[in-house]
Short mmCIF file of N, CA and C in Angstrom, two decimals:
data_model
loop_
_atom_site.label_atom_id
_atom_site.label_comp_id
_atom_site.label_asym_id
_atom_site.label_seq_id
_atom_site.Cartn_x
_atom_site.Cartn_y
_atom_site.Cartn_z
N ASP A 1010 8.60 6.10 21.44
CA ASP A 1010 8.80 4.73 21.36
C ASP A 1010 8.42 3.93 20.45
N VAL A 1011 7.86 4.58 19.05
CA VAL A 1011 7.82 3.45 18.06
C VAL A 1011 7.88 3.09 17.58
N PHE A 1012 9.91 3.36 16.90
CA PHE A 1012 10.49 3.65 15.99
C PHE A 1012 11.13 2.89 17.41
N ASP A 1013 11.71 2.79 18.66
CA ASP A 1013 12.45 3.07 20.04
C ASP A 1013 12.95 0.53 19.98
N PRO A 1014 13.99 0.76 18.44
CA PRO A 1014 13.83 -1.35 18.42
C PRO A 1014 14.34 -1.89 20.45
N SER A 1015 14.53 -0.98 21.13
CA SER A 1015 14.85 -1.56 22.32
C SER A 1015 12.50 -1.81 23.51
N GLY A 1016 12.40 -0.75 22.74
CA GLY A 1016 11.04 -0.78 23.08
C GLY A 1016 9.63 -1.05 23.02
N ASN A 1017 9.37 -1.96 22.79
CA ASN A 1017 7.67 -2.16 22.46
C ASN A 1017 7.01 -0.87 21.73
N PRO A 1018 7.06 -1.33 20.46
CA PRO A 1018 6.78 -0.45 19.59
C PRO A 1018 4.71 -0.92 19.15
N GLN A 1019 4.58 -2.26 19.50
CA GLN A 1019 2.92 -2.53 19.28
C GLN A 1019 2.68 -1.77 20.67
N LEU A 1020 3.31 -1.65 21.54
CA LEU A 1020 2.96 -1.02 22.84
C LEU A 1020 2.10 0.70 22.86
N ALA A 1021 3.44 0.22 22.23
CA ALA A 1021 3.00 2.07 22.25
C ALA A 1021 2.17 2.53 21.44
N MET A 1022 1.75 1.85 19.86
CA MET A 1022 0.58 2.49 18.84
C MET A 1022 -1.12 1.72 19.56
N VAL A 1023 -0.31 0.60 20.25
CA VAL A 1023 -1.53 0.97 21.06
C VAL A 1023 -2.43 2.42 21.94
N ASN A 1024 -1.32 2.83 21.96
CA ASN A 1024 -1.10 4.04 23.56
C ASN A 1024 -1.88 5.28 22.16
N MET A 1025 -1.73 5.16 21.17
CA MET A 1025 -1.61 6.86 20.45
C MET A 1025 -2.53 5.78 19.57
N MET A 1026 -3.13 4.87 19.37
CA MET A 1026 -4.93 4.00 19.65
C MET A 1026 -4.93 5.41 19.74
N ARG A 1027 -5.76 5.84 21.31
CA ARG A 1027 -6.28 6.43 22.23
C ARG A 1027 -6.72 8.01 21.88
N TYR A 1028 -5.51 8.53 20.88
CA TYR A 1028 -5.84 9.42 20.90
C TYR A 1028 -6.58 9.70 19.79
N PRO A 1029 -8.24 10.68 20.04
CA PRO A 1029 -9.16 10.47 18.69
C PRO A 1029 -7.65 11.01 16.87
N ASN A 1030 -7.70 12.44 17.60
CA ASN A 1030 -6.45 12.68 16.37
C ASN A 1030 -5.79 12.15 15.90
N PHE A 1031 -4.90 10.73 15.75
CA PHE A 1031 -4.64 10.26 16.06
C PHE A 1031 -4.58 8.43 14.40
N VAL A 1032 -5.88 8.93 15.29
CA VAL A 1032 -6.67 7.89 15.07
C VAL A 1032 -7.13 8.09 13.50
N SER A 1033 -7.67 9.55 13.80
CA SER A 1033 -8.11 10.02 12.25
C SER A 1033 -7.44 10.79 11.10
N GLU A 1034 -6.39 10.46 11.64
CA GLU A 1034 -4.91 11.12 10.44
C GLU A 1034 -4.59 8.83 10.34
N GLU A 1035 -4.71 8.44 10.85
CA GLU A 1035 -4.13 7.24 11.01
C GLU A 1035 -5.06 6.74 9.85
N TRP A 1036 -6.88 7.23 10.05
CA TRP A 1036 -7.45 6.14 8.87
C TRP A 1036 -6.78 6.63 7.85
N SER A 1037 -7.60 8.30 7.54
CA SER A 1037 -7.28 9.03 6.74
C SER A 1037 -6.00 8.43 5.48
N HIS A 1038 -5.64 8.13 5.95
CA HIS A 1038 -4.12 7.77 5.33
C HIS A 1038 -3.51 6.29 5.26
N VAL A 1039 -4.63 5.39 5.98
CA VAL A 1039 -4.51 4.36 5.51
C VAL A 1039 -5.42 3.94 3.99
N LEU A 1040 -6.59 4.31 4.23
CA LEU A 1040 -7.53 4.94 3.40
C LEU A 1040 -6.98 5.63 1.83
N THR A 1041 -6.69 5.84 1.65
CA THR A 1041 -6.16 7.13 1.05
C THR A 1041 -5.10 6.31 0.63
N TRP A 1042 -3.80 5.96 0.36
CA TRP A 1042 -3.01 4.29 0.48
C TRP A 1042 -3.77 3.12 -0.22
N ASP A 1043 -5.29 2.51 0.18
CA ASP A 1043 -5.58 1.45 -0.48
C ASP A 1043 -6.10 2.61 -1.87
N LEU A 1044 -7.44 3.01 -1.24
CA LEU A 1044 -8.20 3.41 -2.30
C LEU A 1044 -7.37 3.94 -3.84
N PHE A 1045 -6.53 5.37 -3.38
CA PHE A 1045 -6.28 5.20 -4.56
C PHE A 1045 -4.35 4.39 -5.17
N VAL A 1046 -3.52 4.30 -4.36
CA VAL A 1046 -2.77 3.08 -4.96
C VAL A 1046 -3.02 2.47 -5.42
N GLY A 1047 -4.37 1.69 -4.10
CA GLY A 1047 -4.82 -0.18 -5.51
C GLY A 1047 -5.39 -0.27 -5.92
N ARG A 1048 -6.49 1.65 -6.51
CA ARG A 1048 -7.11 1.88 -7.86
C ARG A 1048 -6.16 2.19 -9.09
N MET A 1049 -5.15 2.50 -8.89
CA MET A 1049 -4.20 2.03 -9.64
C MET A 1049 -3.53 1.38 -10.27
N VAL A 1050 -3.55 0.15 -9.04
CA VAL A 1050 -2.79 -0.63 -10.00
C VAL A 1050 -3.95 -1.26 -10.39
N TRP A 1051 -5.02 -2.02 -10.21
CA TRP A 1051 -5.77 -1.91 -10.81
C TRP A 1051 -6.50 -1.79 -12.59
N LEU A 1052 -5.60 -0.30 -11.73
CA LEU A 1052 -6.11 0.20 -13.73
C LEU A 1052 -5.28 -0.38 -14.47
N ASP A 1053 -3.84 -0.43 -13.78
CA ASP A 1053 -2.79 -0.16 -14.55
C ASP A 1053 -2.34 -1.95 -15.32
N GLY A 1054 -3.19 -3.41 -14.42
CA GLY A 1054 -3.88 -4.53 -14.48
C GLY A 1054 -4.54 -4.30 -15.86
N ILE A 1055 -5.76 -4.13 -15.55
CA ILE A 1055 -6.45 -4.29 -17.15
C ILE A 1055 -6.10 -3.50 -18.10
N LYS A 1056 -5.41 -2.16 -17.54
CA LYS A 1056 -4.46 -1.83 -19.07
C LYS A 1056 -3.24 -2.48 -20.02
N ARG A 1057 -2.83 -2.93 -19.36
CA ARG A 1057 -1.31 -4.00 -19.57
C ARG A 1057 -1.90 -5.72 -19.35
N GLY A 1058 -2.66 -5.83 -19.29
CA GLY A 1058 -2.50 -7.85 -19.70
C GLY A 1058 -2.53 -7.44 -18.19
N ILE A 1059 -2.17 -7.13 -16.64
CA ILE A 1059 -1.55 -8.05 -15.80
C ILE A 1059 -2.17 -8.59 -14.46
N PHE A 1060 -1.98 -9.54 -14.19
CA PHE A 1060 -2.93 -9.85 -13.11
C PHE A 1060 -2.15 -9.42 -11.98
N THR A 1061 -4.00 -8.36 -11.13
CA THR A 1061 -2.76 -7.60 -10.05
C THR A 1061 -3.53 -8.47 -8.73
N GLY A 1062 -4.67 -9.44 -8.95
CA GLY A 1062 -5.22 -9.70 -8.07
C GLY A 1062 -3.86 -9.50 -5.87
N HIS A 1063 -3.26 -9.83 -6.18
CA HIS A 1063 -2.47 -10.51 -5.47
C HIS A 1063 -1.75 -9.04 -4.98
N SER A 1064 -1.94 -8.88 -5.82
CA SER A 1064 -0.29 -6.71 -5.33
C SER A 1064 -1.65 -5.71 -4.97
N VAL A 1065 -3.13 -5.40 -5.48
CA VAL A 1065 -5.01 -5.01 -4.63
C VAL A 1065 -4.41 -5.30 -3.12
N LEU A 1066 -4.44 -7.02 -3.21
CA LEU A 1066 -4.78 -7.22 -1.35
C LEU A 1066 -3.46 -7.27 -0.78
N PHE A 1067 -2.07 -6.68 -0.75
CA PHE A 1067 -1.26 -6.39 -0.21
C PHE A 1067 -1.42 -4.37 -0.03
N CYS A 1068 -1.57 -3.90 -1.33
CA CYS A 1068 -1.64 -2.83 -1.38
C CYS A 1068 -3.02 -2.01 0.37
N ASN A 1069 -4.52 -3.60 0.02
CA ASN A 1069 -4.93 -2.57 1.02
C ASN A 1069 -3.98 -3.50 2.64
N LEU A 1070 -3.99 -4.63 2.43
CA LEU A 1070 -4.11 -4.98 4.13
C LEU A 1070 -2.07 -4.22 4.04
N ILE A 1071 -1.16 -4.30 3.64
CA ILE A 1071 -0.30 -3.34 4.25
C ILE A 1071 0.97 -2.19 3.59
N GLY A 1072 -0.93 -1.66 2.31
CA GLY A 1072 -0.07 -0.53 1.68
C GLY A 1072 1.77 -0.80 1.25
N PRO A 1073 2.51 0.32 1.83
CA PRO A 1073 2.90 0.17 0.23
C PRO A 1073 3.95 -0.53 -0.12
N PRO A 1074 4.11 -2.36 0.00
CA PRO A 1074 4.96 -3.61 -0.25
C PRO A 1074 3.58 -4.31 -1.41
N GLY A 1075 2.59 -3.30 -0.89
CA GLY A 1075 1.29 -3.92 -2.13
C GLY A 1075 1.58 -3.41 -3.22
N TYR A 1076 2.66 -1.71 -3.38
CA TYR A 1076 3.05 -1.40 -4.78
C TYR A 1076 4.59 -1.96 -5.60
N LEU A 1077 4.51 -2.47 -4.28
CA LEU A 1077 6.12 -2.99 -4.72
C LEU A 1077 6.28 -4.50 -5.57
N ILE A 1078 4.58 -5.06 -5.15
CA ILE A 1078 4.38 -6.66 -5.12
C ILE A 1078 4.52 -6.49 -7.42
N HIS A 1079 3.30 -4.76 -6.86
CA HIS A 1079 2.72 -5.18 -8.62
C HIS A 1079 4.07 -4.58 -9.21
N CYS A 1080 5.02 -3.61 -8.40
CA CYS A 1080 5.97 -3.27 -9.45
C CYS A 1080 7.80 -4.66 -10.07
N ALA A 1081 6.93 -5.60 -8.70
CA ALA A 1081 8.17 -6.62 -9.45
C ALA A 1081 7.04 -7.83 -10.67
N THR A 1082 6.51 -7.54 -10.37
CA THR A 1082 4.81 -8.55 -11.66
C THR A 1082 5.06 -8.26 -13.49
N CYS A 1083 5.34 -6.79 -12.61
CA CYS A 1083 5.42 -6.05 -14.00
C CYS A 1083 7.34 -6.25 -14.98
N LEU A 1084 6.91 -5.98 -14.40
CA LEU A 1084 9.40 -7.02 -14.49
C LEU A 1084 8.89 -8.76 -14.28
N LEU A 1085 8.40 -9.62 -14.22
CA LEU A 1085 7.95 -10.52 -14.19
C LEU A 1085 7.83 -10.73 -15.67
N THR A 1086 6.86 -10.06 -15.49
CA THR A 1086 6.11 -10.32 -16.61
C THR A 1086 6.11 -10.21 -18.48
N GLY A 1087 7.42 -8.87 -18.52
CA GLY A 1087 7.88 -8.57 -18.96
C GLY A 1087 7.69 -6.85 -19.51
N LYS A 1088 6.78 -6.16 -19.18
CA LYS A 1088 5.97 -5.58 -19.49
C LYS A 1088 6.32 -4.20 -18.43
N GLY A 1089 7.15 -4.28 -18.07
CA GLY A 1089 8.34 -2.51 -17.47
C GLY A 1089 7.55 -1.76 -15.88
N LEU A 1090 8.06 -1.15 -15.87
CA LEU A 1090 7.65 -0.89 -14.74
C LEU A 1090 6.20 0.49 -14.96
N VAL A 1091 5.77 0.77 -13.88
CA VAL A 1091 4.29 1.37 -14.40
C VAL A 1091 5.29 3.18 -14.24
N GLY A 1092 4.72 3.49 -15.51
CA GLY A 1092 4.54 4.65 -16.35
C GLY A 1092 5.47 4.31 -17.36
N ASN A 1093 6.35 3.52 -16.82
CA ASN A 1093 7.50 3.59 -17.97
C ASN A 1093 7.72 1.86 -18.74
N GLU A 1094 6.28 1.93 -20.10
CA GLU A 1094 6.09 0.70 -20.05
C GLU A 1094 6.86 0.20 -21.41
N VAL A 1095 6.56 -0.63 -22.07
CA VAL A 1095 7.51 -1.27 -23.53
C VAL A 1095 6.17 -1.22 -24.04
N PRO A 1096 6.77 -1.13 -25.34
CA PRO A 1096 6.05 -0.69 -25.89
C PRO A 1096 6.44 -2.24 -27.41
N GLU A 1097 5.01 -2.55 -27.28
CA GLU A 1097 4.34 -3.71 -27.45
C GLU A 1097 4.31 -3.63 -29.48
#
């Protein structure tokens, strides 16, 4: 139901949230992403002198797009991709 474009994905998510097992799995997944990827983005910004406020915010709000925003910020500032930095 969640991935059915003809259905109502929001209602399907609400229905799944009624199950404790789903809620505990979803929260652990979300917290892991927020804490570890958000922290990695923040530390990378400190290390390479890149502003990361917007990227960390989006990591916490919407997850993976926050990391993609950080990658785009790295490219736009000329610092290279994460893990593939341009030597100075």
